[in-house]
Coordinates of N, CA and C in Angstrom, one line a residue:
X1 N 33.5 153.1 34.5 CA 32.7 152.3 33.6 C 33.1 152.5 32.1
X2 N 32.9 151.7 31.2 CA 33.4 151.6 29.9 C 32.2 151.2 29.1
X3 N 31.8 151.8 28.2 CA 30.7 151.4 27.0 C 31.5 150.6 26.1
X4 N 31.1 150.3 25.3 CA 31.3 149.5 23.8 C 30.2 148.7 23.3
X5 N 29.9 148.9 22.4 CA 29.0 148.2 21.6 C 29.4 146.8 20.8
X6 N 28.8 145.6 21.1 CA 28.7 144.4 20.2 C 28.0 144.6 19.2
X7 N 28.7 143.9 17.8 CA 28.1 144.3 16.2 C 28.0 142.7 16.3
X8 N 26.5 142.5 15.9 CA 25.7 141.2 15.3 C 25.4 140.8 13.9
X9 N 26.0 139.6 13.0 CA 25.3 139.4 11.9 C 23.9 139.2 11.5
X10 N 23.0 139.1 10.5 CA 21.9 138.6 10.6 C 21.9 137.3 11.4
X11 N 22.5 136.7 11.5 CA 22.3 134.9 11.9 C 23.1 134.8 13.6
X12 N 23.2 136.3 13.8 CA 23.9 136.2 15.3 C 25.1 136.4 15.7
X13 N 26.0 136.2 14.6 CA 27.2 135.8 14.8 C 27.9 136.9 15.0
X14 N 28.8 137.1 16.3 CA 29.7 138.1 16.6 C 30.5 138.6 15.8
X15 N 30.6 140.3 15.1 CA 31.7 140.7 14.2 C 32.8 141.5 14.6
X16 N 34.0 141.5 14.4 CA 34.6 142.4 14.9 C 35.3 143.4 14.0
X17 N 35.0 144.6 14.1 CA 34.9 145.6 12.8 C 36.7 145.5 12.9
X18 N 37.0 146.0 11.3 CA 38.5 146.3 11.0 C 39.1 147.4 11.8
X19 N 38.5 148.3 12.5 CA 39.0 149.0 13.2 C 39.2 149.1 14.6
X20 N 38.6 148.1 14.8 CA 38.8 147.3 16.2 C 37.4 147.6 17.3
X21 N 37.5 148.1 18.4 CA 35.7 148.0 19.2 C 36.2 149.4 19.9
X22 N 35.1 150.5 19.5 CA 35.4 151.4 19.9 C 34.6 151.5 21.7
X23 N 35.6 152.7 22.3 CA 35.0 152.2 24.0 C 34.9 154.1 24.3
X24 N 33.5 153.8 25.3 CA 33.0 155.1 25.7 C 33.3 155.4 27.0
X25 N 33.4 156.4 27.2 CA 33.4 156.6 28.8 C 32.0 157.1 29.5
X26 N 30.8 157.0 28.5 CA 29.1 157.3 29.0 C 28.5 156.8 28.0
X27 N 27.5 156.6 28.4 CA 26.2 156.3 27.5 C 26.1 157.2 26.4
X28 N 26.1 158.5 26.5 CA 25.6 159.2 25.6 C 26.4 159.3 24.6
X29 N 27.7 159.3 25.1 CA 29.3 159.0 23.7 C 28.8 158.0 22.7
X30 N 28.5 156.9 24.0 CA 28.2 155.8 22.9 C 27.4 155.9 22.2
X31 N 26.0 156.1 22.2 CA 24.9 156.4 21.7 C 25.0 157.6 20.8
X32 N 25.7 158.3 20.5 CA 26.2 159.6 19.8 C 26.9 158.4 18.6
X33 N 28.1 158.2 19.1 CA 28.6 156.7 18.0 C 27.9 156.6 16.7
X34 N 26.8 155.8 17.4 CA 26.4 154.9 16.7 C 25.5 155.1 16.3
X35 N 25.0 156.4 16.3 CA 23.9 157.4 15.4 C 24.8 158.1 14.4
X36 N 26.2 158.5 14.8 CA 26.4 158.8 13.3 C 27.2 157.7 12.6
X37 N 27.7 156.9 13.2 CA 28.4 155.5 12.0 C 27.2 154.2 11.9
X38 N 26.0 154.0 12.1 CA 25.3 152.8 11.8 C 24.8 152.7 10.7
X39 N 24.7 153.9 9.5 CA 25.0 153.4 7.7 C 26.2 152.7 7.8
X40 N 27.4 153.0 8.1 CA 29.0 152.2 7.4 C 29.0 150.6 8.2
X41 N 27.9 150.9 9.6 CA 28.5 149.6 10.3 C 27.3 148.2 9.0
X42 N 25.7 149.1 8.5 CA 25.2 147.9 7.9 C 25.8 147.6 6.5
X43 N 26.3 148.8 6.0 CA 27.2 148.5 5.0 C 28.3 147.2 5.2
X44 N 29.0 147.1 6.1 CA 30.1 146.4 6.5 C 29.2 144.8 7.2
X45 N 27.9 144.7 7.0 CA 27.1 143.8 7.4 C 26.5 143.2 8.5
X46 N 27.3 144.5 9.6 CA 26.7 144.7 11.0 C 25.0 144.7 10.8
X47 N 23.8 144.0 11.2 CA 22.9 144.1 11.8 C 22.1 144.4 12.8
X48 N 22.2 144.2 13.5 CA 22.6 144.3 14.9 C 23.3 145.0 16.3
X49 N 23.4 145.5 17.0 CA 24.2 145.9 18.2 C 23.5 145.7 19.6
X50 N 24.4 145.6 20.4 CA 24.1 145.6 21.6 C 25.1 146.6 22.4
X51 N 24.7 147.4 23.2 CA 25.4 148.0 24.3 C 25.9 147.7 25.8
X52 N 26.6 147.3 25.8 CA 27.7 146.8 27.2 C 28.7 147.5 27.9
X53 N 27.8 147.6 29.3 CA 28.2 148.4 30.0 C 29.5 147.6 30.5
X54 N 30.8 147.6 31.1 CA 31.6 146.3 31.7 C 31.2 145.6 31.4
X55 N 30.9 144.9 29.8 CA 30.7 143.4 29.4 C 29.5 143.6 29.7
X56 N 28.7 143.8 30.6 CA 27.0 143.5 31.0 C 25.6 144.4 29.6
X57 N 25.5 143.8 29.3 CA 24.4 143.8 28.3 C 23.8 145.2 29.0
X58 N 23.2 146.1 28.0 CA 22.4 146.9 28.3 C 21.1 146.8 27.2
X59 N 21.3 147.4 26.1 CA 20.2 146.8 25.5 C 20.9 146.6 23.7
X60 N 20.0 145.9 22.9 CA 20.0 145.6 21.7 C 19.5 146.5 21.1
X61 N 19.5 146.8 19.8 CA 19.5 147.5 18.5 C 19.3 146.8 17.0
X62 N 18.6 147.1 16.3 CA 18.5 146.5 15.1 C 19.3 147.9 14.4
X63 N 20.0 147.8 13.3 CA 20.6 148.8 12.4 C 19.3 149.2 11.4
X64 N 18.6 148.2 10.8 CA 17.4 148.5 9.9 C 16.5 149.3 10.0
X65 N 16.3 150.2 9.4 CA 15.3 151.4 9.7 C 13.9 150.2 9.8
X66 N 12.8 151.2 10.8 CA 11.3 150.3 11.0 C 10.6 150.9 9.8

């Protein structure tokens, strides 16, 4: 199994960061990720993420604190 996370604009649109799409080998790697880089990713205008297990959706994320 492979993680990676999709980064979303406000308006939807697929981004693909300059460093290319980082890939996990568990959930928790990934989820570790993207607790410590989701300041740089909303800086960079990422809103959004989703987590994808083999391509298959797991779930969505807003970067904006509630």
């Amino acid at each position: 199994m492979v993680f990676t996370w999709r980064y979303e604009a406000a308006d939807g649109a697929v981004i693909t960061p300059a460093g290319g799409i980082e890939e996990f080998s568990n959930q928790g790697d990934a989820e570790s990720w993207i607790g410590e880089e989701w300041k740089q990713l909303l800086a960079d205008g990422v809103e959004k993420v989703v987590l994808l297990e083999d391509g298959r959706e797991i779930y969505p994320m807003s970067l904006r604190e509630s």
